XYZ file of C-alpha atoms in Angstrom:
415
model
C 107.112 -103.718 13.580
C 106.735 -102.054 17.414
C 108.229 -98.754 15.893
C 105.659 -98.730 12.550
C 102.860 -99.602 14.824
C 104.127 -97.186 17.289
C 104.320 -94.323 14.357
C 100.834 -95.294 12.836
C 99.449 -95.092 15.963
C 101.289 -91.010 16.497
C 100.011 -90.282 13.197
C 96.552 -91.300 13.801
C 96.075 -89.643 16.646
C 97.438 -86.955 15.208
C 95.357 -87.003 12.808
C 92.856 -86.832 15.566
C 94.224 -83.085 16.816
C 95.218 -84.914 20.231
C 98.801 -84.349 20.155
C 99.618 -81.139 21.783
C 101.798 -79.765 24.380
C 100.834 -78.645 26.796
C 100.440 -75.490 28.108
C 99.569 -74.073 31.364
C 96.614 -71.230 31.562
C 96.232 -67.392 31.230
C 94.354 -64.928 31.718
C 95.460 -63.344 29.137
C 92.355 -63.961 26.634
C 89.929 -62.141 29.491
C 91.910 -59.177 30.311
C 93.182 -56.361 27.822
C 95.307 -54.513 30.230
C 97.757 -57.076 29.848
C 101.448 -55.294 29.097
C 104.864 -56.820 28.074
C 106.472 -57.810 30.893
C 109.639 -54.529 31.773
C 107.711 -51.754 29.542
C 105.747 -49.547 31.894
C 104.709 -46.848 28.823
C 101.634 -48.227 26.660
C 102.810 -50.064 23.639
C 99.992 -52.221 22.331
C 96.534 -52.409 21.535
C 93.483 -53.951 20.463
C 92.476 -52.844 17.441
C 89.138 -52.916 18.156
C 90.196 -51.737 21.454
C 87.564 -48.009 22.193
C 89.597 -46.404 24.699
C 92.625 -46.717 22.255
C 90.755 -44.984 19.707
C 89.321 -41.959 22.542
C 92.353 -41.430 23.329
C 94.394 -41.208 20.028
C 91.865 -39.910 17.724
C 92.690 -39.797 13.702
C 92.136 -35.350 14.851
C 94.613 -35.649 18.081
C 97.240 -37.963 15.436
C 97.025 -36.087 12.178
C 97.708 -33.081 14.902
C 100.749 -34.064 16.179
C 101.991 -35.584 12.570
C 101.237 -32.754 10.529
C 103.358 -31.249 13.183
C 106.134 -32.896 13.174
C 106.594 -33.301 8.481
C 105.738 -30.955 5.633
C 101.387 -30.800 6.285
C 100.303 -33.385 3.997
C 100.037 -36.819 6.527
C 101.465 -39.057 4.962
C 99.887 -43.380 5.795
C 101.754 -46.326 3.962
C 100.250 -49.913 4.609
C 102.429 -53.065 3.724
C 99.996 -56.516 3.368
C 101.454 -59.757 4.184
C 102.518 -62.527 1.459
C 106.145 -64.359 2.007
C 108.155 -65.018 -0.195
C 105.369 -61.756 -2.065
C 107.756 -59.404 0.484
C 110.038 -58.933 -2.113
C 107.664 -57.749 -4.499
C 106.854 -54.812 -2.358
C 110.956 -54.233 -1.406
C 111.033 -53.939 -4.770
C 109.034 -51.653 -5.063
C 110.300 -49.211 -2.081
C 114.130 -49.054 -3.734
C 112.682 -48.472 -7.485
C 110.531 -44.983 -5.183
C 112.983 -44.479 -3.270
C 116.134 -44.379 -6.067
C 113.101 -42.252 -8.776
C 113.056 -39.742 -5.690
C 108.787 -40.401 -5.567
C 109.055 -41.415 -1.593
C 107.402 -39.918 0.593
C 108.438 -39.912 3.953
C 105.464 -41.624 4.980
C 104.436 -40.201 8.412
C 102.382 -43.988 8.972
C 104.528 -46.675 8.106
C 101.468 -50.131 8.764
C 102.672 -53.474 8.548
C 101.647 -56.587 8.477
C 104.021 -60.004 7.680
C 105.918 -60.229 5.501
C 105.195 -56.628 5.323
C 106.188 -55.943 8.981
C 109.091 -57.337 8.192
C 109.399 -55.064 5.253
C 107.957 -52.146 7.323
C 111.372 -50.590 9.394
C 113.149 -50.312 6.153
C 109.927 -48.195 5.042
C 109.836 -46.379 7.985
C 113.920 -45.644 8.620
C 113.864 -44.904 4.312
C 115.913 -44.893 1.403
C 119.262 -45.344 3.678
C 118.144 -48.051 4.511
C 117.539 -49.998 0.850
C 120.229 -51.867 0.578
C 119.408 -53.216 3.803
C 115.653 -54.361 2.861
C 117.694 -55.514 -0.792
C 120.008 -57.653 1.100
C 117.210 -59.043 3.397
C 114.499 -60.689 0.401
C 117.221 -61.055 -2.127
C 120.616 -61.772 -0.323
C 118.960 -66.119 0.493
C 118.840 -66.652 3.568
C 115.796 -65.953 3.034
C 115.069 -68.639 1.312
C 116.492 -70.855 3.787
C 113.505 -69.926 6.467
C 111.306 -73.762 4.748
C 114.146 -75.868 6.841
C 111.150 -78.987 7.800
C 110.835 -80.195 11.094
C 110.759 -83.830 9.772
C 109.271 -86.343 12.609
C 108.721 -83.248 14.594
C 106.068 -82.134 12.765
C 104.113 -84.434 14.356
C 104.234 -83.994 17.629
C 105.141 -79.504 17.941
C 103.403 -76.855 17.315
C 104.361 -75.761 13.177
C 106.036 -78.199 10.425
C 108.981 -75.780 9.611
C 112.103 -75.152 12.428
C 111.726 -71.543 13.815
C 115.551 -70.842 13.224
C 115.936 -69.555 10.368
C 113.098 -67.316 11.048
C 113.923 -66.208 13.993
C 118.275 -66.250 12.268
C 116.652 -63.760 9.443
C 115.406 -60.822 11.908
C 117.984 -60.839 14.698
C 120.513 -60.121 11.823
C 118.196 -56.625 11.126
C 117.280 -56.110 13.638
C 120.543 -54.445 15.382
C 120.688 -52.003 18.161
C 120.879 -49.469 15.290
C 118.488 -49.772 13.883
C 116.187 -49.225 16.922
C 118.333 -46.030 17.699
C 116.758 -44.793 14.474
C 114.055 -46.320 14.764
C 113.784 -44.028 18.282
C 114.848 -41.252 16.706
C 112.078 -41.451 14.088
C 109.757 -41.526 16.690
C 110.921 -38.710 17.962
C 110.206 -36.931 15.344
C 106.484 -37.524 15.890
C 106.667 -40.424 12.953
C 104.333 -43.889 13.897
C 105.893 -47.359 13.319
C 103.157 -50.133 13.958
C 103.078 -53.593 12.858
C 100.212 -56.639 13.432
C 100.307 -59.169 15.059
C 97.381 -61.856 16.649
C 96.887 -62.889 19.903
C 95.147 -66.939 19.461
C 94.117 -66.702 23.145
C 91.833 -63.085 22.410
C 91.264 -64.318 18.606
C 92.193 -60.720 18.381
C 94.535 -58.064 16.419
C 97.281 -56.506 18.149
C 99.451 -53.325 16.824
C 102.480 -53.022 18.829
C 104.136 -49.134 18.598
C 107.425 -49.360 17.587
C 108.640 -46.728 17.863
C 107.876 -46.326 21.120
C 109.116 -50.356 22.045
C 112.337 -48.600 20.115
C 112.572 -46.398 22.249
C 113.022 -48.674 25.560
C 116.366 -49.001 24.136
C 118.517 -52.182 25.182
C 118.116 -55.766 25.698
C 114.478 -55.960 26.124
C 114.051 -53.312 23.812
C 114.925 -55.463 20.867
C 114.224 -58.502 21.765
C 110.542 -58.205 22.413
C 111.139 -55.218 18.927
C 112.509 -58.570 17.053
C 109.638 -61.252 18.878
C 106.878 -58.657 17.767
C 107.754 -58.516 13.321
C 108.883 -63.171 14.150
C 105.466 -63.369 15.338
C 103.986 -60.873 12.869
C 105.993 -63.045 10.174
C 105.161 -66.506 11.611
C 102.117 -68.176 9.271
C 100.442 -70.475 12.081
C 100.649 -74.143 10.655
C 103.733 -72.994 8.943
C 106.024 -71.828 11.614
C 105.567 -71.687 15.015
C 103.797 -69.246 17.227
C 105.590 -66.459 19.741
C 105.421 -66.857 22.964
C 105.190 -63.253 24.385
C 106.398 -63.061 28.219
C 103.517 -59.854 29.757
C 101.906 -58.739 33.400
C 98.064 -58.618 34.464
C 97.342 -57.976 38.182
C 100.289 -59.076 39.983
C 101.214 -61.657 37.308
C 102.997 -63.451 34.497
C 102.337 -65.428 31.576
C 102.565 -66.343 28.050
C 100.508 -64.592 25.522
C 100.756 -66.781 22.231
C 100.891 -65.086 18.908
C 100.951 -64.891 14.748
C 101.421 -64.131 11.921
C 98.876 -60.883 11.955
C 97.470 -61.942 8.823
C 95.514 -64.201 10.354
C 93.282 -61.749 11.071
C 94.306 -58.714 9.330
C 95.878 -58.739 5.574
C 97.347 -54.552 6.239
C 96.000 -52.726 8.440
C 95.677 -47.885 8.050
C 94.301 -48.057 12.427
C 92.376 -49.842 14.414
C 89.651 -51.673 12.962
C 87.053 -49.045 14.171
C 88.077 -46.268 13.195
C 86.983 -48.275 9.460
C 83.559 -49.398 11.823
C 82.272 -46.697 13.451
C 79.835 -43.604 11.985
C 81.723 -40.236 12.660
C 83.203 -38.187 10.225
C 87.558 -37.099 10.756
C 87.905 -33.815 9.062
C 91.541 -33.727 9.959
C 91.781 -36.055 8.276
C 90.696 -34.157 5.006
C 94.145 -34.707 2.058
C 95.799 -36.872 3.895
C 97.468 -39.509 1.738
C 97.131 -43.557 1.838
C 99.710 -46.037 -0.368
C 99.863 -49.630 0.559
C 101.301 -52.151 -1.389
C 100.066 -55.774 -1.858
C 102.068 -58.353 -1.138
C 100.193 -60.290 -3.526
C 98.188 -61.203 -6.523
C 93.948 -60.040 -6.544
C 92.996 -62.516 -8.636
C 94.902 -65.894 -10.208
C 94.175 -67.955 -13.055
C 93.145 -71.426 -13.042
C 95.281 -74.301 -12.764
C 94.506 -77.779 -11.419
C 95.324 -78.660 -7.845
C 97.248 -81.661 -7.348
C 96.707 -84.092 -4.693
C 99.350 -83.173 -2.132
C 98.938 -81.676 1.231
C 101.336 -78.721 0.567
C 100.127 -78.136 -2.892
C 96.724 -77.557 -0.933
C 97.442 -75.442 1.684
C 99.348 -73.338 -0.180
C 96.087 -72.686 -2.281
C 94.304 -72.016 0.099
C 96.676 -69.543 2.149
C 96.778 -67.584 -1.538
C 93.243 -68.204 -1.968
C 92.712 -66.862 2.380
C 95.360 -64.112 2.031
C 93.751 -62.840 -1.907
C 89.967 -63.066 -0.952
C 90.705 -60.630 2.816
C 92.985 -58.233 0.905
C 90.228 -57.256 -1.736
C 88.021 -57.041 0.974
C 90.107 -54.516 2.891
C 90.521 -52.504 0.215
C 87.426 -52.355 -0.814
C 86.964 -51.298 3.197
C 89.829 -48.616 2.940
C 88.621 -47.084 0.070
C 84.795 -45.980 1.683
C 86.751 -44.719 4.640
C 88.751 -42.642 1.610
C 86.742 -41.748 -0.449
C 84.701 -40.356 2.532
C 87.511 -38.904 4.562
C 88.369 -36.851 1.448
C 91.445 -39.243 1.280
C 93.425 -40.104 -1.648
C 93.820 -43.952 -2.151
C 96.674 -45.808 -4.097
C 97.870 -49.355 -4.130
C 99.840 -51.730 -5.978
C 99.450 -55.231 -6.253
C 101.424 -58.689 -8.001
C 99.768 -57.853 -10.655
C 97.539 -61.392 -12.246
C 99.839 -62.166 -15.051
C 103.259 -62.560 -13.741
C 104.856 -65.534 -12.791
C 103.734 -65.570 -9.216
C 105.118 -68.640 -7.754
C 103.119 -68.628 -4.126
C 103.897 -66.934 -1.082
C 105.628 -69.857 0.332
C 108.130 -70.538 -2.920
C 111.240 -68.425 -0.779
C 112.922 -69.716 -3.977
C 115.791 -66.673 -4.438
C 115.795 -66.719 -7.698
C 111.525 -66.705 -7.479
C 111.795 -63.360 -5.262
C 114.961 -61.760 -6.388
C 112.879 -61.354 -9.974
C 110.133 -60.364 -8.497
C 112.104 -58.226 -6.979
C 113.677 -55.902 -10.179
C 109.877 -55.816 -11.711
C 108.832 -54.780 -8.741
C 111.745 -52.207 -8.845
C 111.384 -51.124 -12.204
C 107.801 -50.681 -12.360
C 108.267 -48.183 -9.818
C 111.194 -45.997 -11.746
C 108.793 -45.893 -14.126
C 106.276 -44.432 -12.047
C 103.635 -47.145 -12.711
C 103.728 -48.823 -10.586
C 99.949 -47.171 -7.964
C 96.905 -47.398 -9.667
C 93.267 -46.807 -8.273
C 90.057 -49.194 -7.386
C 89.023 -48.262 -10.809
C 92.182 -49.727 -12.452
C 92.903 -52.282 -10.135
C 89.900 -54.131 -10.457
C 89.794 -54.470 -14.372
C 93.818 -55.259 -14.042
C 92.516 -57.967 -11.724
C 90.246 -59.542 -13.862
C 92.376 -59.696 -16.663
C 93.342 -63.260 -17.226
C 94.587 -63.439 -20.130
C 97.847 -60.587 -22.299
C 99.626 -58.284 -21.403
C 98.944 -55.921 -17.964
C 99.587 -53.197 -20.979
C 96.167 -53.678 -22.658
C 94.288 -52.662 -19.839
C 97.111 -49.947 -19.957
C 97.963 -50.823 -16.456
C 101.046 -49.125 -14.510
C 103.453 -52.206 -15.002
C 104.963 -53.513 -17.614
C 106.114 -57.036 -17.259
C 110.451 -56.874 -17.133
C 111.056 -59.078 -19.911
C 108.907 -56.715 -22.093
C 111.807 -53.610 -24.266
C 109.268 -51.021 -23.703
C 108.851 -50.936 -20.095
C 112.203 -49.927 -19.986
C 111.357 -45.999 -21.423
C 109.940 -44.304 -18.166
C 107.028 -42.064 -18.087
C 107.558 -37.969 -16.691
C 107.094 -38.225 -12.652
C 103.188 -39.125 -11.222
C 102.370 -35.834 -9.383
């Protein structure tokens, strides 16, 4: 009886928000100057940092990137979406198979998109590892419950499976390859959310990789884990930083808590400035989620309510971000295309990390990309999102369902 009474009291206290883990105060909430311990050069910035914007204007970046490549600027943004990341992984693999995958001068990632981003940045030679990360079975073990420990911790699921998954692929070889591409002028950026400031932080992963050694590899790994750590689902990641001679820990979580995807710092989209250097650039967004959902009855249980709430927030944030990107692209004569998981695909949701479902989603994205039927503009995307019944082909959408025999016929490569 005493144990039962104690448990009931603990549950009541948890519901009231009174079970907490003490944490030392830090000046991080009041300072943007803090930098990860041991890193002297600039490796990150806040998304609304005007000073960063002035020092890294689109004109300067385009000049550097254009000189490093073929003169055309291709930007790839990978969104959050949990298990939906299998879709983006399949798309990238299929584009590589079909010879339709550009060498992206800029690759950005948020949440599951952050986990995909290094592979997308390094190109088709890393597609076997990308496929394995999403379909090899290890990702299916991510949702390992903490049991009663969740009552006194920071999340319902253990952090070890996510740590093990990321640590397996973030090798010295990967860091050397990323550093090599950065030396050519290309950029790999990942977003986390600093909860102490409630702001998006953009990390220059190439600069971190160039640091090398154990310190560089550890921070590279921790940033990816933090970006994928959905609040309440996985524990936050504490990143040690220095500021004004003091050392303290910042709390970082899923980048998707503050932005679904990004093509650059948020301030670039908000300031009323013209950027002639961007003319002719191409922006590609892979949204690892659906932009509309089929209505269904939500069960009266916490898991179902939390899951659908998470999907709803992600869906609406992604819609808004796509609309903002479209306005930005039109203003600066940038070609903008995106893709997402269609409404009529039997998608189980962002937190459904089952191996069979993720393998099917990966294969779907791969086959659509191989067939050259993956990218849409906003008008096509809106029409697709409005489709709640019937087959995607009825709107000439780019992705037929994989069980349709007609989907095997590949049209001519897209321009």
